Amino acid sequence: DIQLTQSPSSLSASVGDRITITCRASQDIRNSLAWYQQKPGKAPNLLLYAASRLESGVPSRFSGSGSGTDYTLTISSLQPEDFATYYCQQYFNPPPYTFGQGTRLEIK
Amino acid sequence: QAQLVQSGAEVKKPGASVKVSCKASGYMFTTYAITWVRQAPGHGLEWMARISGYNGNANYAQKFQDRVTLTIDTSTTTAYMELRSLRSDDTAVYYCARAQGSGWFDPWGQGTLVTVSS
């Protein structure tokens, strides 16, 4: 099975900061990667798919990039509502699908 | 607008079974698969299984192969997830989600908390 490793596992930042979260796959997943945001007590919310395609309605401060085994999620200017946990998910040749372990983004 | 609404919280004893429902609306049910993901308290997301809304064919994560059964009812556009032989470590929030395109998930249901306790 394909494993996903996110880093960092937690991150403290301030409103207005630019942050990057990394997701590394155990093999080439050919851009078959999605990113989700989850707030406490809520279901995950899709942000990006196909590594870099922004889901409709998601603010443009969110962006994704990468190829092969290495992918990143960038938030260009943190807003108060962005403090949450972020997960990557691969869908290359499923099943199974797998998720990264999550990155908790906290206010500094 | 696509929406998934799940059944309410459940409390079960070890060894029992639970069946969670996921009612779909706002899209053509038979065009998409439904996937199930769980999240134990304080932990990350774990993919369990998925089922085609077209023909009911299901795929299961190896970990759940012997204890989970997915079904669909196209007449009511509802998917079901049954988990048997419950253990305390099955305590989690169970989510259904629509599988889009090659396999990203959107939208998600609101989640169903299943608590396993004696």
Coordinates of N, CA and C in Angstrom, one line a residue:
Chain A
D1 N 0.8 -1.2 0.0 CA 0.0 0.0 0.0 C 0.9 1.3 0.0
I2 N 0.4 2.3 -0.6 CA 1.1 3.6 -0.6 C 1.0 4.3 0.7
Q3 N 2.1 4.7 1.3 CA 2.1 5.4 2.5 C 2.3 6.9 2.2
L4 N 1.7 7.8 3.0 CA 1.8 9.2 2.9 C 2.4 9.7 4.2
T5 N 3.4 10.6 4.2 CA 4.0 11.1 5.3 C 3.9 12.7 5.2
Q6 N 3.2 13.3 6.2 CA 3.0 14.7 6.2 C 4.1 15.3 7.1
S7 N 4.5 16.5 6.8 CA 5.4 17.3 7.7 C 5.1 18.8 7.5
P8 N 5.2 19.5 8.7 CA 5.3 19.0 10.0 C 4.0 18.4 10.5
S9 N 4.1 17.7 11.7 CA 2.8 17.2 12.3 C 2.1 18.3 13.0
S10 N 2.8 19.4 13.4 CA 2.1 20.6 13.9 C 2.9 21.8 13.6
L11 N 2.2 22.9 13.6 CA 2.8 24.1 13.1 C 2.1 25.3 13.8
S12 N 2.9 26.2 14.3 CA 2.4 27.5 14.9 C 2.7 28.6 14.0
A13 N 1.7 29.4 13.7 CA 1.9 30.6 12.8 C 0.9 31.7 13.2
S14 N 1.2 32.8 12.6 CA 0.4 34.0 12.9 C -0.5 34.4 11.7
V15 N -1.5 35.1 11.9 CA -2.4 35.7 10.9 C -1.5 36.5 9.9
G16 N -1.6 36.2 8.6 CA -0.8 36.9 7.6 C 0.4 36.2 7.2
D17 N 0.8 35.1 7.9 CA 2.0 34.3 7.5 C 1.7 33.5 6.3
R18 N 2.8 33.1 5.6 CA 2.7 32.2 4.5 C 3.2 30.8 5.1
I19 N 2.5 29.8 4.9 CA 2.9 28.5 5.4 C 2.9 27.4 4.3
T20 N 3.7 26.4 4.5 CA 3.7 25.3 3.6 C 3.7 24.0 4.4
I21 N 2.9 23.0 3.9 CA 2.8 21.7 4.5 C 3.2 20.7 3.4
T22 N 4.0 19.7 3.7 CA 4.5 18.8 2.8 C 3.9 17.4 3.0
C23 N 3.7 16.7 1.9 CA 3.1 15.4 1.9 C 4.0 14.5 0.9
R24 N 4.6 13.5 1.5 CA 5.6 12.7 0.7 C 5.0 11.3 0.6
A25 N 4.9 10.8 -0.6 CA 4.3 9.4 -0.9 C 5.4 8.4 -1.0
S26 N 5.1 7.2 -0.7 CA 6.1 6.1 -0.7 C 6.4 5.6 -2.1
Q27 N 5.6 6.1 -3.1 CA 6.0 5.8 -4.5 C 5.3 7.0 -5.3
D28 N 5.7 7.0 -6.6 CA 5.1 8.0 -7.5 C 3.6 7.9 -7.6
I29 N 2.9 8.9 -7.3 CA 1.4 8.9 -7.3 C 0.8 9.7 -8.4
R30 N 1.7 10.2 -9.3 CA 1.2 10.8 -10.6 C 0.2 11.9 -10.3
N31 N 0.4 12.8 -9.4 CA -0.5 13.9 -9.0 C -1.9 13.5 -8.5
S32 N -2.0 12.2 -8.1 CA -3.3 11.8 -7.6 C -3.4 12.1 -6.1
L33 N -3.5 13.4 -5.8 CA -3.4 13.8 -4.4 C -4.5 14.9 -4.2
A34 N -5.1 14.7 -3.1 CA -6.1 15.7 -2.6 C -5.7 16.3 -1.2
W35 N -6.1 17.5 -0.9 CA -5.9 18.1 0.4 C -7.3 18.5 1.0
Y36 N -7.4 18.2 2.3 CA -8.6 18.5 3.1 C -8.2 19.4 4.3
Q37 N -9.2 20.2 4.7 CA -9.1 20.9 5.9 C -10.2 20.4 6.9
Q38 N -9.8 20.2 8.1 CA -10.8 19.7 9.1 C -10.7 20.6 10.3
K39 N -11.9 21.1 10.7 CA -12.0 21.9 12.0 C -12.6 21.0 13.0
P40 N -12.3 21.3 14.3 CA -12.8 20.4 15.4 C -14.3 20.1 15.3
G41 N -14.7 18.9 15.4 CA -16.1 18.5 15.5 C -16.8 18.5 14.1
K42 N -16.0 18.8 13.1 CA -16.6 18.9 11.7 C -16.0 17.8 10.8
A43 N -16.7 17.6 9.7 CA -16.2 16.7 8.7 C -15.1 17.4 7.9
P44 N -14.2 16.6 7.3 CA -13.2 17.2 6.4 C -13.9 17.9 5.2
N45 N -13.1 18.9 4.7 CA -13.6 19.7 3.6 C -12.5 19.7 2.5
L46 N -12.9 19.4 1.3 CA -12.0 19.3 0.2 C -11.5 20.7 -0.2
L47 N -10.2 20.8 -0.3 CA -9.5 22.1 -0.7 C -9.0 22.0 -2.2
L48 N -8.2 20.9 -2.4 CA -7.6 20.8 -3.7 C -7.6 19.3 -4.1
Y49 N -7.6 19.0 -5.4 CA -7.5 17.7 -6.0 C -6.6 17.7 -7.2
A50 N -6.2 16.6 -7.6 CA -5.1 16.5 -8.7 C -3.9 17.4 -8.4
A51 N -3.6 17.4 -7.1 CA -2.4 18.0 -6.6 C -2.5 19.6 -6.6
S52 N -3.1 20.2 -7.6 CA -3.0 21.6 -7.7 C -4.4 22.3 -8.1
R53 N -5.4 21.5 -8.3 CA -6.7 22.1 -8.8 C -7.5 22.5 -7.6
L54 N -7.9 23.8 -7.5 CA -8.6 24.3 -6.4 C -10.1 24.0 -6.5
E55 N -10.6 23.4 -5.5 CA -12.1 23.1 -5.5 C -12.9 24.4 -5.5
S56 N -14.0 24.4 -6.2 CA -14.9 25.5 -6.3 C -15.2 26.1 -4.9
G57 N -15.1 27.4 -4.8 CA -15.5 28.0 -3.5 C -14.3 28.1 -2.5
V58 N -13.2 27.5 -2.8 CA -12.1 27.6 -1.9 C -11.3 28.8 -2.2
P59 N -10.9 29.6 -1.2 CA -10.2 30.8 -1.4 C -8.8 30.6 -2.2
S60 N -8.5 31.6 -3.0 CA -7.3 31.5 -3.8 C -6.0 31.5 -3.0
R61 N -6.1 31.9 -1.7 CA -4.8 31.8 -0.9 C -4.3 30.4 -0.7
F62 N -5.2 29.4 -1.0 CA -4.7 28.0 -0.9 C -4.2 27.6 -2.3
S63 N -3.1 26.9 -2.3 CA -2.5 26.4 -3.5 C -1.8 25.1 -3.3
G64 N -1.7 24.3 -4.3 CA -1.0 23.0 -4.2 C 0.0 22.9 -5.3
S65 N 1.1 22.2 -5.1 CA 2.0 21.9 -6.1 C 2.7 20.6 -5.8
G66 N 3.6 20.2 -6.8 CA 4.3 18.9 -6.6 C 4.2 18.0 -7.7
S67 N 5.0 16.9 -7.7 CA 4.9 15.9 -8.7 C 5.6 14.6 -8.1
G68 N 5.5 13.5 -8.8 CA 6.2 12.3 -8.3 C 5.7 11.9 -6.9
T69 N 6.7 12.0 -6.0 CA 6.4 11.6 -4.6 C 6.2 12.7 -3.7
D70 N 6.5 14.0 -4.1 CA 6.5 15.1 -3.1 C 5.6 16.2 -3.5
Y71 N 4.7 16.6 -2.6 CA 3.7 17.5 -2.8 C 3.6 18.5 -1.7
T72 N 3.1 19.7 -2.0 CA 3.0 20.8 -0.9 C 1.6 21.5 -1.0
L73 N 1.2 21.9 0.2 CA 0.0 22.7 0.3 C 0.5 24.1 0.9
T74 N 0.2 25.2 0.2 CA 0.6 26.5 0.7 C -0.6 27.3 0.9
I75 N -0.5 28.0 2.0 CA -1.5 29.1 2.3 C -0.7 30.4 2.3
S76 N -1.1 31.3 1.4 CA -0.3 32.5 1.1 C -0.3 33.5 2.2
S77 N -1.5 33.7 2.9 CA -1.6 34.7 3.9 C -2.7 34.2 4.9
L78 N -2.2 33.6 6.0 CA -3.2 33.0 6.9 C -4.2 33.9 7.4
Q79 N -5.5 33.4 7.4 CA -6.6 34.0 8.0 C -7.0 33.3 9.2
P80 N -7.7 34.0 10.1 CA -8.1 33.3 11.4 C -8.9 32.0 11.2
E81 N -9.7 31.9 10.1 CA -10.5 30.7 9.9 C -9.7 29.6 9.3
D82 N -8.4 29.8 9.0 CA -7.5 28.7 8.5 C -6.9 27.9 9.5
F83 N -7.0 28.2 10.8 CA -6.4 27.4 11.8 C -7.2 26.1 12.0
A84 N -6.7 25.0 11.7 CA -7.4 23.7 11.5 C -6.3 22.6 11.4
T85 N -6.8 21.4 11.1 CA -5.9 20.3 10.8 C -6.1 20.0 9.3
Y86 N -5.0 19.8 8.6 CA -4.9 19.5 7.2 C -4.4 18.1 6.9
Y87 N -5.1 17.4 6.0 CA -4.8 16.1 5.6 C -4.5 16.0 4.1
C88 N -3.5 15.2 3.6 CA -3.4 14.9 2.2 C -4.0 13.4 2.1
Q89 N -4.4 13.1 0.9 CA -5.0 11.8 0.6 C -4.6 11.4 -0.9
Q90 N -4.1 10.2 -1.0 CA -3.8 9.7 -2.4 C -4.8 8.8 -2.9
Y91 N -5.0 8.9 -4.3 CA -6.0 8.0 -4.9 C -5.4 7.4 -6.2
F92 N -4.1 7.2 -6.1 CA -3.4 6.5 -7.3 C -3.7 5.0 -7.2
N93 N -4.3 4.5 -8.2 CA -4.6 3.1 -8.4 C -5.2 2.5 -7.1
P94 N -6.3 3.0 -6.6 CA -7.0 2.5 -5.5 C -7.7 1.2 -5.8
P95 N -8.2 0.4 -4.9 CA -8.0 0.6 -3.4 C -6.6 0.0 -3.0
P96 N -6.1 0.4 -1.8 CA -6.8 1.3 -0.9 C -6.5 2.8 -1.2
Y97 N -7.2 3.7 -0.6 CA -6.9 5.1 -0.5 C -6.2 5.2 0.8
T98 N -5.3 6.2 0.9 CA -4.6 6.5 2.2 C -4.5 8.0 2.4
F99 N -4.5 8.3 3.7 CA -4.4 9.7 4.2 C -3.0 9.9 4.8
G100 N -2.5 11.1 4.8 CA -1.4 11.4 5.7 C -1.9 11.5 7.1
Q101 N -1.0 11.6 8.0 CA -1.4 11.6 9.4 C -1.9 12.9 9.9
G102 N -1.9 14.0 9.1 CA -2.4 15.2 9.5 C -1.4 16.2 10.0
T103 N -1.7 17.5 9.7 CA -0.9 18.6 10.2 C -1.8 19.6 10.9
R104 N -1.5 19.8 12.2 CA -2.3 20.7 13.0 C -1.7 22.1 13.0
L105 N -2.5 23.0 12.5 CA -2.0 24.4 12.3 C -2.7 25.2 13.4
E106 N -1.8 25.8 14.3 CA -2.2 26.5 15.5 C -1.8 28.0 15.4
I107 N -2.5 28.8 16.1 CA -2.2 30.2 16.2 C -1.0 30.4 17.1
K108 N -0.1 31.2 16.7 CA 1.1 31.5 17.5 C 0.7 32.6 18.5
Chain B
Q1 N -27.5 20.9 -5.1 CA -26.2 20.8 -4.4 C -26.2 19.4 -3.7
A2 N -25.1 18.7 -4.0 CA -24.9 17.4 -3.4 C -24.8 17.4 -1.9
Q3 N -25.5 16.5 -1.2 CA -25.5 16.5 0.3 C -25.6 15.0 0.7
L4 N -24.9 14.7 1.8 CA -25.0 13.4 2.4 C -25.4 13.6 3.9
V5 N -26.4 12.9 4.3 CA -26.9 13.0 5.7 C -26.9 11.7 6.4
Q6 N -26.2 11.6 7.5 CA -26.0 10.3 8.1 C -26.9 10.1 9.3
S7 N -27.0 8.8 9.7 CA -27.9 8.5 10.9 C -27.2 9.0 12.2
G8 N -27.9 8.9 13.2 CA -27.5 9.4 14.5 C -26.5 8.5 15.3
A9 N -26.0 9.1 16.4 CA -25.0 8.4 17.2 C -25.5 7.1 17.7
E10 N -24.6 6.2 17.9 CA -24.9 4.9 18.4 C -24.0 4.5 19.6
V11 N -24.6 3.8 20.6 CA -23.8 3.2 21.6 C -24.0 1.7 21.6
K12 N -22.9 0.9 21.5 CA -23.0 -0.5 21.3 C -22.1 -1.2 22.3
K13 N -22.4 -2.4 22.7 CA -21.6 -3.3 23.5 C -20.6 -4.0 22.7
P14 N -19.5 -4.4 23.3 CA -18.5 -5.2 22.5 C -19.1 -6.5 22.0
G15 N -18.8 -6.8 20.8 CA -19.3 -8.0 20.1 C -20.6 -7.7 19.3
A16 N -21.2 -6.6 19.5 CA -22.4 -6.3 18.8 C -22.1 -5.8 17.4
S17 N -23.1 -5.4 16.6 CA -23.0 -4.9 15.3 C -23.6 -3.5 15.2
V18 N -23.2 -2.7 14.3 CA -23.8 -1.4 14.1 C -24.0 -1.2 12.6
K19 N -25.1 -0.5 12.2 CA -25.3 -0.2 10.8 C -25.6 1.3 10.7
V20 N -24.8 2.0 9.9 CA -24.9 3.4 9.8 C -25.4 3.7 8.4
S21 N -26.3 4.6 8.3 CA -26.9 5.0 7.0 C -26.4 6.3 6.5
C22 N -26.4 6.5 5.2 CA -25.9 7.7 4.6 C -26.8 8.1 3.4
K23 N -27.7 9.1 3.6 CA -28.8 9.4 2.6 C -28.2 10.5 1.7
A24 N -28.2 10.2 0.4 CA -27.6 11.1 -0.6 C -28.8 11.9 -1.3
S25 N -28.5 13.2 -1.6 CA -29.5 14.0 -2.3 C -28.7 15.0 -3.1
G26 N -29.4 15.6 -4.1 CA -28.8 16.7 -4.9 C -28.0 16.2 -6.1
Y27 N -27.9 14.9 -6.3 CA -27.1 14.5 -7.5 C -27.6 13.1 -7.9
M28 N -27.1 12.6 -9.0 CA -27.5 11.3 -9.5 C -26.7 10.2 -8.8
F29 N -27.4 9.5 -7.9 CA -26.8 8.6 -6.9 C -26.0 7.5 -7.7
T30 N -26.6 7.0 -8.8 CA -25.9 5.9 -9.5 C -24.7 6.3 -10.2
T31 N -24.3 7.6 -10.3 CA -23.2 8.0 -11.1 C -21.9 8.0 -10.3
Y32 N -22.0 8.0 -9.0 CA -20.8 8.1 -8.1 C -20.8 6.9 -7.1
A33 N -19.6 6.7 -6.6 CA -19.4 5.8 -5.5 C -19.5 6.5 -4.2
I34 N -19.8 5.8 -3.2 CA -19.8 6.3 -1.8 C -18.6 5.6 -1.1
T35 N -17.8 6.4 -0.3 CA -16.7 5.8 0.4 C -17.0 6.0 1.9
W36 N -16.4 5.2 2.8 CA -16.5 5.3 4.2 C -15.1 5.5 4.8
V37 N -15.0 6.5 5.7 CA -13.8 6.8 6.4 C -14.1 7.0 7.9
R38 N -13.2 6.5 8.7 CA -13.4 6.7 10.2 C -12.3 7.5 10.8
Q39 N -12.7 8.0 12.0 CA -11.7 8.8 12.7 C -11.9 8.5 14.2
A40 N -10.9 7.8 14.8 CA -10.9 7.6 16.2 C -10.7 8.9 17.0
P41 N -11.1 9.0 18.2 CA -10.9 10.2 19.0 C -9.4 10.7 19.0
G42 N -9.2 11.9 18.6 CA -7.8 12.4 18.6 C -6.9 11.9 17.6
H43 N -7.4 11.1 16.6 CA -6.6 10.5 15.6 C -6.9 11.0 14.2
G44 N -6.2 10.5 13.2 CA -6.4 10.9 11.8 C -7.5 10.1 11.1
L45 N -7.5 10.3 9.8 CA -8.6 9.7 9.0 C -8.1 8.3 8.4
E46 N -9.0 7.4 8.4 CA -8.7 6.0 8.0 C -9.7 5.5 7.0
W47 N -9.3 5.2 5.8 CA -10.2 4.8 4.8 C -10.6 3.3 5.1
M48 N -11.9 3.0 4.9 CA -12.5 1.7 5.3 C -12.9 0.9 4.0
A49 N -13.7 1.6 3.2 CA -14.3 0.8 2.1 C -15.0 1.8 1.1
R50 N -15.3 1.3 -0.1 CA -16.2 2.1 -1.0 C -17.1 1.2 -1.7
I51 N -18.2 1.8 -2.2 CA -19.2 1.0 -2.9 C -19.7 1.8 -4.1
S52 N -19.8 1.2 -5.2 CA -20.3 1.8 -6.4 C -21.8 2.1 -6.3
G53 N -22.2 3.3 -6.6 CA -23.7 3.7 -6.6 C -24.4 3.1 -7.8
Y54 N -23.6 2.6 -8.8 CA -24.2 2.0 -10.0 C -24.6 0.6 -9.8
N55 N -23.7 -0.2 -9.4 CA -23.9 -1.7 -9.3 C -23.7 -2.3 -8.0
G56 N -23.4 -1.5 -7.0 CA -23.2 -2.1 -5.6 C -21.9 -2.8 -5.4
N57 N -21.0 -2.8 -6.4 CA -19.7 -3.5 -6.2 C -18.9 -2.7 -5.1
A58 N -18.3 -3.5 -4.2 CA -17.6 -2.8 -3.1 C -16.2 -3.3 -3.0
N59 N -15.3 -2.4 -2.5 CA -13.9 -2.7 -2.2 C -13.7 -2.4 -0.7
Y60 N -12.9 -3.2 -0.1 CA -12.7 -3.0 1.4 C -11.2 -2.9 1.7
A61 N -10.8 -2.1 2.6 CA -9.5 -2.1 3.2 C -9.3 -3.5 3.8
Q62 N -8.1 -4.0 3.7 CA -7.8 -5.3 4.2 C -8.1 -5.5 5.7
K63 N -7.9 -4.4 6.4 CA -8.1 -4.4 7.8 C -9.6 -4.7 8.2
F64 N -10.5 -4.3 7.3 CA -11.9 -4.4 7.6 C -12.6 -5.4 6.8
Q65 N -11.9 -6.1 6.0 CA -12.5 -7.0 5.0 C -13.5 -8.0 5.6
D66 N -13.1 -8.5 6.8 CA -13.9 -9.6 7.5 C -15.1 -9.1 8.3
R67 N -15.1 -7.8 8.6 CA -16.1 -7.3 9.6 C -17.0 -6.2 9.0
V68 N -16.7 -5.7 7.8 CA -17.5 -4.6 7.2 C -18.3 -5.1 6.0
T69 N -19.5 -4.7 5.9 CA -20.3 -4.9 4.7 C -21.0 -3.6 4.3
L70 N -20.8 -3.2 3.0 CA -21.4 -2.0 2.5 C -22.6 -2.4 1.6
T71 N -23.7 -1.7 1.6 CA -24.8 -1.9 0.7 C -25.4 -0.6 0.3
I72 N -26.2 -0.6 -0.8 CA -26.9 0.6 -1.2 C -28.3 0.2 -1.5
D73 N -29.2 1.2 -1.4 CA -30.6 1.1 -1.8 C -30.8 2.3 -2.8
T74 N -30.8 1.9 -4.1 CA -30.9 3.0 -5.1 C -32.3 3.6 -5.1
S75 N -33.3 2.9 -4.6 CA -34.7 3.5 -4.5 C -34.8 4.6 -3.5
T76 N -34.0 4.6 -2.5 CA -34.0 5.6 -1.5 C -32.7 6.4 -1.5
T77 N -31.8 6.2 -2.4 CA -30.5 6.8 -2.6 C -29.7 6.8 -1.2
T78 N -29.7 5.7 -0.6 CA -29.1 5.5 0.7 C -28.0 4.5 0.7
A79 N -26.9 4.8 1.3 CA -25.8 3.8 1.4 C -25.7 3.4 2.9
Y80 N -25.3 2.2 3.1 CA -25.2 1.6 4.5 C -23.8 1.0 4.7
M81 N -23.4 1.1 6.0 CA -22.1 0.5 6.4 C -22.4 -0.3 7.7
E82 N -22.2 -1.6 7.6 CA -22.4 -2.4 8.8 C -21.0 -2.9 9.3
L83 N -20.8 -2.7 10.5 CA -19.5 -3.2 11.2 C -19.9 -4.1 12.3
R84 N -19.3 -5.3 12.2 CA -19.7 -6.4 13.1 C -18.6 -6.7 14.1
S85 N -18.9 -7.5 15.1 CA -17.9 -7.8 16.2 C -17.2 -6.6 16.7
L86 N -18.0 -5.7 17.2 CA -17.4 -4.4 17.6 C -16.5 -4.6 18.8
R87 N -15.4 -3.8 18.8 CA -14.4 -3.7 19.9 C -14.3 -2.3 20.4
S88 N -13.7 -2.1 21.5 CA -13.6 -0.8 22.1 C -12.8 0.2 21.1
D89 N -11.9 -0.4 20.4 CA -11.1 0.5 19.5 C -11.8 0.8 18.2
D90 N -13.1 0.3 18.1 CA -13.9 0.8 17.0 C -14.6 2.1 17.3
T91 N -14.5 2.5 18.5 CA -15.1 3.8 18.9 C -14.5 4.9 18.0
A92 N -15.3 5.6 17.3 CA -14.9 6.5 16.3 C -16.0 7.3 15.7
V93 N -15.7 8.3 15.0 CA -16.7 9.0 14.1 C -16.6 8.4 12.7
Y94 N -17.7 7.9 12.2 CA -17.7 7.3 10.9 C -18.3 8.3 9.9
Y95 N -17.6 8.5 8.8 CA -18.0 9.4 7.8 C -18.3 8.7 6.5
C96 N -19.3 9.1 5.8 CA -19.5 8.7 4.4 C -19.1 9.9 3.5
A97 N -18.7 9.7 2.3 CA -18.4 10.8 1.4 C -18.6 10.3 0.0
R98 N -18.9 11.2 -0.9 CA -19.0 10.9 -2.3 C -17.6 10.8 -3.0
A99 N -17.4 9.8 -3.7 CA -16.1 9.7 -4.4 C -16.2 10.4 -5.8
Q100 N -15.4 11.4 -6.0 CA -15.4 12.2 -7.2 C -14.3 11.7 -8.1
G101 N -14.5 11.8 -9.4 CA -13.5 11.6 -10.4 C -12.7 10.3 -10.1
S102 N -11.4 10.4 -10.0 CA -10.5 9.2 -9.8 C -10.5 8.8 -8.3
G103 N -11.0 9.7 -7.4 CA -11.0 9.2 -6.1 C -10.8 10.2 -5.0
W104 N -11.1 11.5 -5.2 CA -11.1 12.5 -4.1 C -12.5 12.5 -3.6
F105 N -12.7 13.0 -2.3 CA -14.0 12.8 -1.6 C -14.6 14.1 -1.4
D106 N -15.8 14.3 -1.9 CA -16.6 15.5 -1.7 C -18.0 15.4 -2.3
P107 N -19.0 15.7 -1.5 CA -19.0 16.2 -0.1 C -18.9 15.0 0.9
W108 N -18.8 15.4 2.1 CA -18.8 14.4 3.2 C -20.1 14.5 4.0
G109 N -20.5 13.4 4.6 CA -21.6 13.5 5.6 C -21.1 14.1 6.9
Q110 N -22.1 14.4 7.8 CA -21.7 15.1 9.0 C -21.0 14.2 10.0
G111 N -21.0 12.9 9.8 CA -20.3 12.0 10.7 C -21.3 11.3 11.6
T112 N -21.0 10.1 12.0 CA -21.8 9.4 13.0 C -20.9 8.8 14.1
L113 N -21.1 9.2 15.3 CA -20.3 8.7 16.4 C -20.8 7.4 16.8
V114 N -19.9 6.4 16.8 CA -20.2 5.1 17.3 C -19.3 4.8 18.5
T115 N -19.9 4.6 19.6 CA -19.2 4.4 20.9 C -19.4 2.9 21.3
V116 N -18.3 2.2 21.5 CA -18.4 0.8 21.9 C -17.9 0.7 23.4
S117 N -18.8 0.3 24.2 CA -18.5 0.3 25.6 C -19.4 -0.7 26.4
S118 N -18.8 -1.4 27.3 CA -19.5 -2.4 28.1 C -20.3 -1.7 29.2

